[in-house]
């Protein structure tokens, strides 16, 4: 450690060093930064602050660091800045409680974009990122192929063998393996399925998503049926791609923009109905396409129109117009609020309205239901320790409710909850809210017997 | 001082992860919740995150040996610079000491560590029919330790009193590292009440590591009323009349027209947009008691010229009415990007006069000032609205606040109802205290902390720090007795 005699000397030393500030594309908006008056109201809502008690791990601390980089008081490539920008789960719980309305999400995303642009990376890291991020998310067909392989792997018994023999542990893939639920259904290919009630009163277009259309395709089909029960003629527009949220969270803005343009094109082709999302993380990202494409003259306005059409499934149907389900489900459930639903989209009441409508279902609220479970996109893969601590805390709260089912509305949360419950030997099932409602409407069977038809369209040629 | 050796020893106490010393890590400990411009930021020498009383004691002892100042810090939501370390001090952040150690529902007490969050304490004992009464607006974030340091209040302190009325005992680490337990005075206990001295001492005398708090029984019944008035004067008269009639509401809050204009569009709480002022009155107690008080208040409001009177019909409606008040500061963003507020207190009987004077200051300095405050106990919160990006705005605000404080003091008021003095208002102390008063306070400080290492350069104005105290004391005594010293 360098010899430092007083804080003053230290300051002088710092000032004389050449500080790299924000530059180039995607810089954090200075006006937005100035909104923070460091009052500290965000602190208790921040998962990383709750775990560490360290101001640097708080939203206020991180915003202060961003300001310091902008003001030339901190180096952009200071390891402490890097650490905090990526330690943040981007759960945005701080935004929902901020009295000054600070838009934290876009600021941390821009800071990450800065680090992506300016931080030198070793070659192996660049290759790993390319394989880890671009391979599955750049094209949904690859995600389908991967999931197909996964399904085969799970069914063949290879999974069980590898687990038993400890090979996975040695390869460091145990977490990833434990997170992924059994893939039960074939992928939902966009453009090939739709749900058409006879007495449709409106149209809806399902946003299919990458993980949702593959690993959780059953949830998307359930959502289609729930929408149809509520009078929406629902299709799944072809040519849509992954929403790009994971790229945005990682500061890979150009990759995200590419996907955003593809999706805007895809949904413009199919009229003006609501764009319904079953993954809270995707919904939050889709609703911010206008921000993402603000500098794109061709897409700026179209992005705004697109963003205005985006609704979460719960937001669209969890109102007082919800068609009452009739099939009783005598079970006790608890609800885990996805951060990007509760905080980023401020949707908290509608999911509870939906759960409350199911006959026989008893909702027991858990403590800290809106505290991040530690999933945060791919956070639980790259920052395991913090994610595990949060997951354990969540699992304990779930156990305390005594509920046999945890309901959520986001694939990342579902996977993280599953792992955390397993690790803590807690026997509770994790389900998506669409599945609960679908069951209460009678599920697939009722859909076939009902007044509306499930259609498998011929693929567009 | 050998900083490296000091840091190495700190690490043996709090562990590597419990000691922050890199410039980048300390950057975020240079501020608290105070407004930029009113309190200067300053980076500490180090920050430690202890997890036990033993660690706090060892850190304080070590700092004592090295001659380093120490400053206790909770959530850092304070508004007067109390948690900013002056003179290269060590910040002792108590955020990791956040356990509730014991709840005693029979005696209605709880033993907590200083890092417990105010609202979360009330939430955790709520199911047992109890709550912690002090409820500052920052209660979602601020810690009980911070409440003790600042002697925090809140809307309900009209009936329930401030923090000092709810502290039954404290475990304190004294400036030399000694750990001691101090009981609050019950009836019939002799000697000096040391808890009363420690609560509100802003970290100048010691660091509190355990707190025995009094919990209040949750009231059987709560009513919330909203009375609207055509003038601020009528509203102020109503406040005086309600208290004068011997009624003690749980809280009695006033909001002026500017506040209503910010709040109503934001939360749709149902405040009449055309009112010059509204009073939010909460009464609690047994069912019959509350019904009677409510009827009396409605009658008095009518007699005082209320243009409308409305009672919340459900818990949800009560919450909505309160939301408008509790989130009023947040809604100010709709009127201006920044605000600066003081929390001076004036005698209730001079509220009308004071509010007029505040209005004059608003015009003189061409500033919008919104008034939203604890009217029941005369605790003002004039919110000066500004945009700190405009040059000269911050200076104008500071000048106007100087006028405001002087005005309130001239009405027989005090500097701060609940936000503390810290470094923000130490320059104003001489407005309300004589040299003798300040010398007496410095004497108490000296008795606890002879080397002046606990949160130095706070509260007492410059010139009343320890070195100068003896001389000043002598001077004051000499003046009193008409002796002219050399």
mmCIF file of C-alpha atoms in Angstrom, chain A residues 1-7 10-11 14 30-44 49-58 60-62 64-65 67-69 73-74 78 80-81 97-101 368 385, chain B residues 1 3-4 7 11 17 20-36 41 43-45 49 73-78 88 93 95-96 98 117 120 137-141 327 329-331 333 337-338 388-389:
data_model
loop_
_atom_site.group_PDB
_atom_site.id
_atom_site.type_symbol
_atom_site.label_atom_id
_atom_site.label_comp_id
_atom_site.label_asym_id
_atom_site.label_seq_id
_atom_site.Cartn_x
_atom_site.Cartn_y
_atom_site.Cartn_z
ATOM 1 C CA UNK A 1 0.000 0.000 0.000
ATOM 2 C CA UNK A 2 1.254 3.459 -0.833
ATOM 3 C CA UNK A 3 2.277 5.658 2.021
ATOM 4 C CA UNK A 4 -0.316 8.334 2.496
ATOM 5 C CA UNK A 5 0.165 10.832 5.214
ATOM 6 C CA UNK A 6 -3.150 12.618 5.201
ATOM 7 C CA UNK A 7 -6.399 12.701 3.261
ATOM 8 C CA UNK A 10 -4.238 11.860 -1.072
ATOM 9 C CA UNK A 11 -6.574 14.337 -2.733
ATOM 10 C CA UNK A 14 -5.510 12.095 -7.097
ATOM 11 C CA UNK A 30 -25.810 14.523 -16.473
ATOM 12 C CA UNK A 31 -29.252 16.049 -15.925
ATOM 13 C CA UNK A 32 -30.519 12.727 -14.599
ATOM 14 C CA UNK A 33 -27.459 12.414 -12.360
ATOM 15 C CA UNK A 34 -28.085 15.826 -10.828
ATOM 16 C CA UNK A 35 -31.558 14.697 -9.723
ATOM 17 C CA UNK A 36 -30.018 12.756 -6.834
ATOM 18 C CA UNK A 37 -29.799 14.891 -3.694
ATOM 19 C CA UNK A 38 -28.259 12.032 -1.646
ATOM 20 C CA UNK A 39 -31.121 11.927 0.871
ATOM 21 C CA UNK A 40 -30.624 8.199 1.488
ATOM 22 C CA UNK A 41 -34.267 7.057 1.236
ATOM 23 C CA UNK A 42 -33.177 4.352 -1.222
ATOM 24 C CA UNK A 43 -30.788 2.626 1.156
ATOM 25 C CA UNK A 44 -33.035 0.076 2.880
ATOM 26 C CA UNK A 49 -26.654 -2.533 0.780
ATOM 27 C CA UNK A 50 -28.804 -4.703 3.031
ATOM 28 C CA UNK A 51 -26.238 -7.482 2.811
ATOM 29 C CA UNK A 52 -23.080 -5.393 3.176
ATOM 30 C CA UNK A 53 -24.078 -2.273 5.104
ATOM 31 C CA UNK A 54 -21.518 -0.505 2.926
ATOM 32 C CA UNK A 55 -22.487 2.878 1.502
ATOM 33 C CA UNK A 56 -20.572 2.089 -1.704
ATOM 34 C CA UNK A 57 -22.958 -0.807 -2.277
ATOM 35 C CA UNK A 58 -25.987 1.496 -2.099
ATOM 36 C CA UNK A 60 -26.830 6.645 -3.370
ATOM 37 C CA UNK A 61 -23.176 5.599 -3.184
ATOM 38 C CA UNK A 62 -23.171 4.395 -6.773
ATOM 39 C CA UNK A 64 -22.220 9.587 -6.082
ATOM 40 C CA UNK A 65 -19.457 7.601 -7.795
ATOM 41 C CA UNK A 67 -21.061 11.967 -10.377
ATOM 42 C CA UNK A 68 -17.436 11.748 -9.257
ATOM 43 C CA UNK A 69 -16.431 10.168 -12.574
ATOM 44 C CA UNK A 73 -12.869 13.178 -9.178
ATOM 45 C CA UNK A 74 -12.808 9.452 -9.850
ATOM 46 C CA UNK A 78 -11.031 2.661 -11.004
ATOM 47 C CA UNK A 80 -14.022 0.288 -7.204
ATOM 48 C CA UNK A 81 -16.228 1.893 -9.852
ATOM 49 C CA UNK A 97 -38.982 4.798 -3.573
ATOM 50 C CA UNK A 98 -36.908 7.765 -4.738
ATOM 51 C CA UNK A 99 -38.543 11.048 -3.667
ATOM 52 C CA UNK A 100 -36.629 12.932 -6.356
ATOM 53 C CA UNK A 101 -37.560 10.537 -9.141
ATOM 54 C CA UNK A 368 -39.615 -8.593 1.896
ATOM 55 C CA UNK A 385 -21.788 -15.346 -3.570
ATOM 56 C CA UNK B 1 0.286 9.753 12.581
ATOM 57 C CA UNK B 3 -1.678 5.821 8.824
ATOM 58 C CA UNK B 4 -0.493 2.417 7.616
ATOM 59 C CA UNK B 7 -5.085 0.851 9.325
ATOM 60 C CA UNK B 11 -8.048 -4.521 10.280
ATOM 61 C CA UNK B 17 -13.799 -6.440 4.862
ATOM 62 C CA UNK B 20 -12.437 0.883 4.115
ATOM 63 C CA UNK B 21 -9.394 2.991 3.366
ATOM 64 C CA UNK B 22 -8.907 3.337 -0.398
ATOM 65 C CA UNK B 23 -9.720 6.784 -1.720
ATOM 66 C CA UNK B 24 -12.454 5.362 -3.944
ATOM 67 C CA UNK B 25 -14.142 3.508 -1.085
ATOM 68 C CA UNK B 26 -14.076 6.596 1.126
ATOM 69 C CA UNK B 27 -15.546 8.825 -1.546
ATOM 70 C CA UNK B 28 -19.032 7.679 -0.556
ATOM 71 C CA UNK B 29 -18.488 8.520 3.103
ATOM 72 C CA UNK B 30 -17.870 12.191 2.442
ATOM 73 C CA UNK B 31 -21.543 13.227 2.571
ATOM 74 C CA UNK B 32 -24.759 12.633 4.466
ATOM 75 C CA UNK B 33 -28.324 13.693 3.642
ATOM 76 C CA UNK B 34 -27.580 17.404 4.005
ATOM 77 C CA UNK B 35 -28.143 19.849 1.191
ATOM 78 C CA UNK B 36 -25.112 20.649 -0.973
ATOM 79 C CA UNK B 41 -18.377 17.337 2.119
ATOM 80 C CA UNK B 43 -13.509 12.553 2.966
ATOM 81 C CA UNK B 44 -12.671 10.642 6.152
ATOM 82 C CA UNK B 45 -9.351 8.996 6.949
ATOM 83 C CA UNK B 49 -18.079 -1.401 9.677
ATOM 84 C CA UNK B 73 -22.791 7.130 11.338
ATOM 85 C CA UNK B 74 -26.095 5.342 10.809
ATOM 86 C CA UNK B 75 -27.950 5.529 7.504
ATOM 87 C CA UNK B 76 -26.511 8.965 6.764
ATOM 88 C CA UNK B 77 -29.916 10.570 6.237
ATOM 89 C CA UNK B 78 -29.184 13.465 8.619
ATOM 90 C CA UNK B 88 -9.557 13.394 8.911
ATOM 91 C CA UNK B 93 -20.685 3.043 10.368
ATOM 92 C CA UNK B 95 -25.134 -0.304 9.687
ATOM 93 C CA UNK B 96 -24.015 -3.884 10.315
ATOM 94 C CA UNK B 98 -28.847 -4.034 13.018
ATOM 95 C CA UNK B 117 -34.211 0.979 10.922
ATOM 96 C CA UNK B 120 -38.793 -1.718 10.625
ATOM 97 C CA UNK B 137 -40.178 11.582 7.708
ATOM 98 C CA UNK B 138 -37.053 9.565 6.935
ATOM 99 C CA UNK B 139 -38.307 6.688 9.088
ATOM 100 C CA UNK B 140 -38.171 4.220 6.209
ATOM 101 C CA UNK B 141 -34.401 4.636 6.072
ATOM 102 C CA UNK B 327 -44.434 12.506 0.718
ATOM 103 C CA UNK B 329 -41.169 16.908 0.265
ATOM 104 C CA UNK B 330 -40.857 14.376 -2.516
ATOM 105 C CA UNK B 331 -43.595 16.092 -4.506
ATOM 106 C CA UNK B 333 -39.800 18.129 -7.435
ATOM 107 C CA UNK B 337 -35.528 20.719 -8.796
ATOM 108 C CA UNK B 338 -34.166 21.458 -5.305
ATOM 109 C CA UNK B 388 -28.928 24.687 -7.756
ATOM 110 C CA UNK B 389 -27.749 24.647 -11.365
#
